[in-house]
mmCIF file of C-alpha atoms in Angstrom:
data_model
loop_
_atom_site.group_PDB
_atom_site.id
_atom_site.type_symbol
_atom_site.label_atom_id
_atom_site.label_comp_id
_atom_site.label_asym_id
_atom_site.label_seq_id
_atom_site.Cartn_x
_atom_site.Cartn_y
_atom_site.Cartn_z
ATOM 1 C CA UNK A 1 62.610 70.734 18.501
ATOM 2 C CA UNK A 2 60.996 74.021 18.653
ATOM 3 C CA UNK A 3 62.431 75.040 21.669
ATOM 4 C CA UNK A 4 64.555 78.080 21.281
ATOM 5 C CA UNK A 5 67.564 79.639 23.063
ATOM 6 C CA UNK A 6 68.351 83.286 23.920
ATOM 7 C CA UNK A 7 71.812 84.160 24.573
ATOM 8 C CA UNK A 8 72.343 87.323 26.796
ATOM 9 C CA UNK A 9 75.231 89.620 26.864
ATOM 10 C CA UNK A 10 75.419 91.582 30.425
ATOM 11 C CA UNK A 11 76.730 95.127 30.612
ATOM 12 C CA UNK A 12 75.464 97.529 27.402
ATOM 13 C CA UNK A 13 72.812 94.578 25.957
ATOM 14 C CA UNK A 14 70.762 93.034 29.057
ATOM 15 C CA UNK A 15 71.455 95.759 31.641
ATOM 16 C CA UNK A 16 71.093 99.538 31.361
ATOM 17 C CA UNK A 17 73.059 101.876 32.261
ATOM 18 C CA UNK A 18 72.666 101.150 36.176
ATOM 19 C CA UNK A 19 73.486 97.402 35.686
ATOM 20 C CA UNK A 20 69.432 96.766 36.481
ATOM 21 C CA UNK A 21 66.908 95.082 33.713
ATOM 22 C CA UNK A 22 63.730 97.087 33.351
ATOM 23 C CA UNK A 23 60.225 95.408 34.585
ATOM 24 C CA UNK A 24 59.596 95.533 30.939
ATOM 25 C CA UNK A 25 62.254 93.438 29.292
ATOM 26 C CA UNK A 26 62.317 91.191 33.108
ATOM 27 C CA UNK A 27 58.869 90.550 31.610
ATOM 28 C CA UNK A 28 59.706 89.103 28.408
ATOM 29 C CA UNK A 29 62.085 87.091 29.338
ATOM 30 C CA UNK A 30 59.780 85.640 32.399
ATOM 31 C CA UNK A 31 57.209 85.026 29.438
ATOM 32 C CA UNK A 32 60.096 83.379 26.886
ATOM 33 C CA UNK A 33 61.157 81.056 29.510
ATOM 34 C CA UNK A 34 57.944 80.105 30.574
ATOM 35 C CA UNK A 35 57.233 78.946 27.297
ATOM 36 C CA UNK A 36 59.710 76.246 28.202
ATOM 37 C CA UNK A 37 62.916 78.160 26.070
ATOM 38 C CA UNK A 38 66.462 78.650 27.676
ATOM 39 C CA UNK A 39 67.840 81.636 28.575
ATOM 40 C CA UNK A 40 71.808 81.798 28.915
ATOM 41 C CA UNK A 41 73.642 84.546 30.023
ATOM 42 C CA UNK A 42 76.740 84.981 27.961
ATOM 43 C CA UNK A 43 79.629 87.220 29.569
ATOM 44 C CA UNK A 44 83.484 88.192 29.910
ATOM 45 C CA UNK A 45 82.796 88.142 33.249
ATOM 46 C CA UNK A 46 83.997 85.231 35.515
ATOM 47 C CA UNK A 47 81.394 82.337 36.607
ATOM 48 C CA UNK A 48 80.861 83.429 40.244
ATOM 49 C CA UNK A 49 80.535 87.364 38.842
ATOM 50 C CA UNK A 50 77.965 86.073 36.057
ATOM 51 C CA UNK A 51 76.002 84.485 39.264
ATOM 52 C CA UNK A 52 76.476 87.492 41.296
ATOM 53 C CA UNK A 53 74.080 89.306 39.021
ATOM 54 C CA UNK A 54 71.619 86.612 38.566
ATOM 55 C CA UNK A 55 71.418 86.570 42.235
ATOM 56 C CA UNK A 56 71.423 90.604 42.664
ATOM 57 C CA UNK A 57 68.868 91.042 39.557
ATOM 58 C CA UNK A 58 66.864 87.845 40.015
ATOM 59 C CA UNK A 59 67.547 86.058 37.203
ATOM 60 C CA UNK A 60 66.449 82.544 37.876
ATOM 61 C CA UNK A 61 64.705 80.974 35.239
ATOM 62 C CA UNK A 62 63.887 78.073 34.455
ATOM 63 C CA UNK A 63 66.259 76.843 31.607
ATOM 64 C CA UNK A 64 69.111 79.274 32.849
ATOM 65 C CA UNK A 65 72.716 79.218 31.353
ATOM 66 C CA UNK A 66 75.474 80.829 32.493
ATOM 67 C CA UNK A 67 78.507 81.475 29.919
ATOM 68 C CA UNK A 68 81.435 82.986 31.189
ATOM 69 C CA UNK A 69 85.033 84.220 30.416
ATOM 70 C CA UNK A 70 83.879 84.886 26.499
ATOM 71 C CA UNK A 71 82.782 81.327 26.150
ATOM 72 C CA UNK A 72 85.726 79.488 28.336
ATOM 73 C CA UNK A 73 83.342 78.230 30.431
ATOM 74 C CA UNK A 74 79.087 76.941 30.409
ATOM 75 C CA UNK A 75 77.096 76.680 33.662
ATOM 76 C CA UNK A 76 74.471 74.395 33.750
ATOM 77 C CA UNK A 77 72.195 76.243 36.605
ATOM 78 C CA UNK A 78 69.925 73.150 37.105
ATOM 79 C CA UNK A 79 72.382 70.531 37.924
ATOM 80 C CA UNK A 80 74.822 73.190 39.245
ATOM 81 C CA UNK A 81 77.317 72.165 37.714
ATOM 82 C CA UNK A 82 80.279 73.696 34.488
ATOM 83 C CA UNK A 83 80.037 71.298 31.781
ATOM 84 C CA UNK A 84 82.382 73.126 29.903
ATOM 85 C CA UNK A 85 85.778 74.483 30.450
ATOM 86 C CA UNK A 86 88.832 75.662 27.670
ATOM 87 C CA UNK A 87 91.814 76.528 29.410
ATOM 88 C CA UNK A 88 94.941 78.650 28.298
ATOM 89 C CA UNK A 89 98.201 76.459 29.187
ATOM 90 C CA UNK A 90 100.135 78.163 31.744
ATOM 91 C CA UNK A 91 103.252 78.510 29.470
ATOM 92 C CA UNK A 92 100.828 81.370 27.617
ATOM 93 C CA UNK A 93 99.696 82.288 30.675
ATOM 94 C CA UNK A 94 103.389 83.325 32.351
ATOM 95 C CA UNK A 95 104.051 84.998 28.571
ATOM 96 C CA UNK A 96 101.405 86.944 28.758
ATOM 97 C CA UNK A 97 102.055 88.212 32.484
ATOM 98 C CA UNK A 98 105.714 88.725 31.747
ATOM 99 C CA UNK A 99 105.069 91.088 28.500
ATOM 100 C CA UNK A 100 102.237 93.181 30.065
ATOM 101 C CA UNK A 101 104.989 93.362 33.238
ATOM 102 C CA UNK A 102 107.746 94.329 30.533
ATOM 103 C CA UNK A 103 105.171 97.318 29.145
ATOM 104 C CA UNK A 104 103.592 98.118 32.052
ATOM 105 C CA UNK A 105 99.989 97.340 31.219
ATOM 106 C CA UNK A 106 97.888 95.713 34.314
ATOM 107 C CA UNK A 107 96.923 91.960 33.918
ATOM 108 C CA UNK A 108 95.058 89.395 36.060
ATOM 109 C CA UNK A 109 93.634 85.813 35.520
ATOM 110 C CA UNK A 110 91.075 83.704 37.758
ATOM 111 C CA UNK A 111 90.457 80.585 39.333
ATOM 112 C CA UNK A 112 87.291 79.216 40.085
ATOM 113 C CA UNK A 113 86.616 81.897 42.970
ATOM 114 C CA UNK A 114 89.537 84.564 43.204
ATOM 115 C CA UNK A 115 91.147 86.886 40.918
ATOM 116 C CA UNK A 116 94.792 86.690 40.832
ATOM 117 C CA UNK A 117 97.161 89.415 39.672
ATOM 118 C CA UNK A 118 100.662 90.313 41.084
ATOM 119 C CA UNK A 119 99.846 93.894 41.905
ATOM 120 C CA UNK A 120 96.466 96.091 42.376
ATOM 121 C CA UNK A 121 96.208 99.526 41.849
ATOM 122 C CA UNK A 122 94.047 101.633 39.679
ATOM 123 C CA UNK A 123 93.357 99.784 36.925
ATOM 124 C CA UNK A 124 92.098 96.949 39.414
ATOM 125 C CA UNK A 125 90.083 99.564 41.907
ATOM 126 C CA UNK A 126 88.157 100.454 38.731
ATOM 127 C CA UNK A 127 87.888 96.900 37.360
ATOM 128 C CA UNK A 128 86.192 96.193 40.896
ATOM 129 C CA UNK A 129 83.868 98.868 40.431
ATOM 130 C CA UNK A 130 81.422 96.262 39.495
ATOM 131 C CA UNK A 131 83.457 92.987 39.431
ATOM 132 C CA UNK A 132 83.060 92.278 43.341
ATOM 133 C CA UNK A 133 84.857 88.490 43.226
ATOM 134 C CA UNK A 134 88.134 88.548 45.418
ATOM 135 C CA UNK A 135 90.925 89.146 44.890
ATOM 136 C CA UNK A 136 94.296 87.006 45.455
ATOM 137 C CA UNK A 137 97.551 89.116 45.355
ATOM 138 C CA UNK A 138 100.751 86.877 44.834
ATOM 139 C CA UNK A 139 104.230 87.055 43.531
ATOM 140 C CA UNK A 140 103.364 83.103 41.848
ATOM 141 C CA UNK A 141 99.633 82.788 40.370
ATOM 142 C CA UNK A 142 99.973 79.271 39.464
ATOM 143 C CA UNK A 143 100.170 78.539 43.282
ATOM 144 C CA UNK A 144 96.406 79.460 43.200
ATOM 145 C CA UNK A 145 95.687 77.391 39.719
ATOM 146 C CA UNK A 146 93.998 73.800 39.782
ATOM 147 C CA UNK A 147 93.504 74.301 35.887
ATOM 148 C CA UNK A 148 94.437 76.673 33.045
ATOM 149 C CA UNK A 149 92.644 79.445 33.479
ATOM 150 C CA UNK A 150 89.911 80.229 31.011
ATOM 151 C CA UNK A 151 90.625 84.366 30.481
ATOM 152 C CA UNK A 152 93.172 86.842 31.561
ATOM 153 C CA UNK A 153 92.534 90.407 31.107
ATOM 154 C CA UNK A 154 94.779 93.434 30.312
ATOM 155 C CA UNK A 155 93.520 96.992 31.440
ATOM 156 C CA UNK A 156 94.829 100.464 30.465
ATOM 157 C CA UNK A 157 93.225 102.962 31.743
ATOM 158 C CA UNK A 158 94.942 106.226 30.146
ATOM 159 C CA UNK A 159 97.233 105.090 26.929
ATOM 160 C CA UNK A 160 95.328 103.080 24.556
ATOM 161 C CA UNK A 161 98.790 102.879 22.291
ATOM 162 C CA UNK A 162 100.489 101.376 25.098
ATOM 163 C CA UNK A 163 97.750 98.684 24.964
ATOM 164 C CA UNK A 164 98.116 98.159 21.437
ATOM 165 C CA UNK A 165 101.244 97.257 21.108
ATOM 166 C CA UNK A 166 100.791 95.052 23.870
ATOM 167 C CA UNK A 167 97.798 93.519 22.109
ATOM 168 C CA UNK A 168 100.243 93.172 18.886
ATOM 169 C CA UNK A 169 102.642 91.242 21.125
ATOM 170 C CA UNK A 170 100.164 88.990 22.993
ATOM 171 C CA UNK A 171 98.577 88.288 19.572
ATOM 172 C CA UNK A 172 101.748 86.815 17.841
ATOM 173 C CA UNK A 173 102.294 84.613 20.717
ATOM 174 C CA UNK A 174 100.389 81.689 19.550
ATOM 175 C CA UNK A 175 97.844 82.896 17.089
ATOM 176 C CA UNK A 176 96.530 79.033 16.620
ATOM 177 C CA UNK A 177 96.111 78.808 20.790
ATOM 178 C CA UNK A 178 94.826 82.348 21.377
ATOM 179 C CA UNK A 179 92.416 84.597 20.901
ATOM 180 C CA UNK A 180 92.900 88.519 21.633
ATOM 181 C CA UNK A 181 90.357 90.985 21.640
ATOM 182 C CA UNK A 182 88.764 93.926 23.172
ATOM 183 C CA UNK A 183 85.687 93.901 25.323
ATOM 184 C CA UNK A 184 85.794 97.546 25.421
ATOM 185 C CA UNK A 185 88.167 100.516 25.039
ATOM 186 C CA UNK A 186 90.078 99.607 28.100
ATOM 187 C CA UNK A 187 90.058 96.021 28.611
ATOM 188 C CA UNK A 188 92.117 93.844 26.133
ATOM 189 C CA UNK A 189 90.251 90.173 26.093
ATOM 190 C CA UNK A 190 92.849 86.619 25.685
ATOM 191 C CA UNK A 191 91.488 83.395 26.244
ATOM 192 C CA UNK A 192 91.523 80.228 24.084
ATOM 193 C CA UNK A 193 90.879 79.828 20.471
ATOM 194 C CA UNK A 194 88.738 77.095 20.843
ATOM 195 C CA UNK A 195 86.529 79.573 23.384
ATOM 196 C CA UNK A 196 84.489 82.577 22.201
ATOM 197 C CA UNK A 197 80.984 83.318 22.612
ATOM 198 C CA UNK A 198 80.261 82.006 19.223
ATOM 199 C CA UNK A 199 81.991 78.823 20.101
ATOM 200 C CA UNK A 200 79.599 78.659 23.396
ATOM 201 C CA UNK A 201 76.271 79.413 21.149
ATOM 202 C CA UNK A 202 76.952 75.578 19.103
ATOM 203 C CA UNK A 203 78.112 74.138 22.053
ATOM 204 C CA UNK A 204 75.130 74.626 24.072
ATOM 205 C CA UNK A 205 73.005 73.927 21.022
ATOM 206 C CA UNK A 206 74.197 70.854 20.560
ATOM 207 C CA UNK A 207 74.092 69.894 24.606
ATOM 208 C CA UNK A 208 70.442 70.628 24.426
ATOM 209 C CA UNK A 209 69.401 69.587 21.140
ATOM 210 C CA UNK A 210 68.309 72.671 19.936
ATOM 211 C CA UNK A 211 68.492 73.618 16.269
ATOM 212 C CA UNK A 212 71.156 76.626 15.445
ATOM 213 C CA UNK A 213 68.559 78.681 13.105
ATOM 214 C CA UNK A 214 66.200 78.364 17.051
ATOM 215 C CA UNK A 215 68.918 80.489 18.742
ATOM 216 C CA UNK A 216 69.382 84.189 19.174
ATOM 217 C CA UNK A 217 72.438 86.392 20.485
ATOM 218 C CA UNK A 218 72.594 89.916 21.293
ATOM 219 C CA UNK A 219 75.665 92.183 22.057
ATOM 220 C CA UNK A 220 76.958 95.846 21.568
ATOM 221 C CA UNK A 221 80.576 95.382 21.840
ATOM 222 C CA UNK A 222 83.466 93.555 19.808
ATOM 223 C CA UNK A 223 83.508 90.246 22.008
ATOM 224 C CA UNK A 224 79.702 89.715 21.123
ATOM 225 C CA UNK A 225 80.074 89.428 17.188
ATOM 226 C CA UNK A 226 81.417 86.023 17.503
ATOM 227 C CA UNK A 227 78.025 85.108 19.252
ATOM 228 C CA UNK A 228 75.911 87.276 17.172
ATOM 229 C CA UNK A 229 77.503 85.482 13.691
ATOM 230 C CA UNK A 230 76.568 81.797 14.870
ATOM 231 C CA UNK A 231 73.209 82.388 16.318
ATOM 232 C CA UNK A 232 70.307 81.509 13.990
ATOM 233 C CA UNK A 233 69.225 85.556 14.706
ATOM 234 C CA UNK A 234 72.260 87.720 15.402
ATOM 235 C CA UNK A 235 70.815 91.127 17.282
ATOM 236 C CA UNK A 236 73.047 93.746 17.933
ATOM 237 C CA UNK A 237 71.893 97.081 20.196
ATOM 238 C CA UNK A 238 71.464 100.168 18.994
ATOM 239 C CA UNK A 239 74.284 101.735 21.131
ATOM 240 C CA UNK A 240 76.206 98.703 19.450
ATOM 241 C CA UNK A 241 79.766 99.803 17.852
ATOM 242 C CA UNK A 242 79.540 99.747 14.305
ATOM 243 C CA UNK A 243 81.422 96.741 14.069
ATOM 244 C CA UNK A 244 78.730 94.294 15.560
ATOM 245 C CA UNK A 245 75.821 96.448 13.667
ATOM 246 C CA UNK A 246 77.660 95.593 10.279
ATOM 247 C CA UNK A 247 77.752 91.582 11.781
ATOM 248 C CA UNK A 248 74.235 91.595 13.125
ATOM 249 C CA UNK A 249 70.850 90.545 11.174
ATOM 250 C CA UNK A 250 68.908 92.666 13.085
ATOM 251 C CA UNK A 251 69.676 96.231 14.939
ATOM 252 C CA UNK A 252 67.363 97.449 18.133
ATOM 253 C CA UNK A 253 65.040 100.124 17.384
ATOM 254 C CA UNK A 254 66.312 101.621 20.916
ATOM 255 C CA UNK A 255 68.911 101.155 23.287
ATOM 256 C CA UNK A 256 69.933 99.369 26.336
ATOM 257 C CA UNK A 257 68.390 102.194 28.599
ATOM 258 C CA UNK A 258 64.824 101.919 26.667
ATOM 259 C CA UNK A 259 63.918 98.468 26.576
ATOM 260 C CA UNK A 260 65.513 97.329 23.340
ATOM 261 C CA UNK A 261 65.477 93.771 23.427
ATOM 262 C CA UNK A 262 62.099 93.554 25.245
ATOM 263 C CA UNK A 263 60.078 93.472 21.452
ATOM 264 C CA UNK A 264 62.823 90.874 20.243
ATOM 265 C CA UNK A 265 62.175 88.293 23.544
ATOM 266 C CA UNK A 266 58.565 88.950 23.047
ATOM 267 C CA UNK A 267 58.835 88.282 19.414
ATOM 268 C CA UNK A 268 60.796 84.793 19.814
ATOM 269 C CA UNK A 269 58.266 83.061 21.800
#
């Protein structure tokens, strides 16, 4: 029972700047999971891009998690397996494609392995900058789609009105089904209300047993304060919006680039 649980978000929080983790904070965490605690990385990205960076960074702890598409899906590393997927139906999926088509905002959605959007373009070519999955170009995406897919993702690049009144749109779809929000200024968020990285903090909690007030989140951007509200400690970085410092318990003395978690990974063990 005194086990505790760290939940990670990637890009801004874990990484710096480069997309590495400093020997300093790789440290900590090495020293928190020894301890016998969990680490779980918790990401927008898709599964197969979350494991991408363990592999590329060496993330592989013992008691590793990975959480991806904001909560729509856990990865239990040891028995290599997801033990949790939500999925948006496809009748909100094809709504979703047809009004970003209609406004002429770029979308895409996954499967377990590909990305699959209509079109590419710029919007994509910069999305790939550091997403390096596949991608699947076709005129039907649910050819491609075993399951409901657990995110789709708008991008606008240039006219952040344009994506707001697509957000409005999107958002009175199916308020009760769908949740809509950005992950920064030019990606738009919608997967499933019952997702979220907050959802994804109890959920794991209660697969391993592990008291809420024993786990801690930390984020910088809007799809993190979900996480950072049900952990036991909420953290948010110091180069956090203003938003998740106003929803966090705690606030890093410095940022992602100077080792900011590193004293609060330390501290937890």
């Amino acid at each position: 029972m005194n086990k505790k649980i760290f939940f990670f978000d990637l890009d801004g929080t874990l990484l710096n700047s480069e997309k590495k983790i400093t020997p300093k904070t790789m440290d900590a965490l090495k020293h928190f999971t020894d301890a016998g605690n969990y680490f779980a990385i918790s990401t927008g990205r898709a599964i197969d891009s979350a494991m991408d960076v363990q592999k590329e960074l060496g993330l592989f702890f013992q008691g590793t998690f990975l959480i991806g598409y904001n909560g729509g899906q856990i990865y239990d590393c040891a028995k290599n397996k997801i033990v949790y997927r939500a999925q948006i139906p496809f009748e909100l999926v094809g709504r979703c494609f047809e009004i970003a088509e209609r406004r002429g905002v770029h979308i895409h959605t996954y499967n377990d392995d590909h990305i699959l959007t209509k079109k590419t373009g710029e919007c994509m070519d910069y999305y790939r900058r550091v997403i390096k999955t596949p991608v699947t170009v076709t005129d039907d995406i649910f050819k491609e789609l075993k399951f409901g897919p657990s995110k789709c993702i708008a991008i606008e690049l240039h006219d952040h009105d344009k994506m707001e009144e697509f957000r409005k749109e999107v958002s009175e779809l199916a308020p009760d089904k769908l949740s809509v929000m950005y992950s920064n200024p030019y990606y738009l968020e919608i997967f499933p209300k019952e997702a979220g990285k907050g959802s994804a903090v109890v959920r794991l909690c209660e697969y391993l047993n592990i008291p809420i007030e024993n786990s801690l989140a930390a984020g910088d951007e809007q799809n993190d304060i979900s996480m950072i509200r049900a952990a036991g400690t909420g953290i948010a970085m110091f180069n956090a919006t203003d938003l998740v410092k106003e929803n966090a318990d705690v606030i890093t003395d410095t940022d992602n680039d100077h080792d900011g978690l590193a004293p609060f990974i330390e501290g937890a063990i």
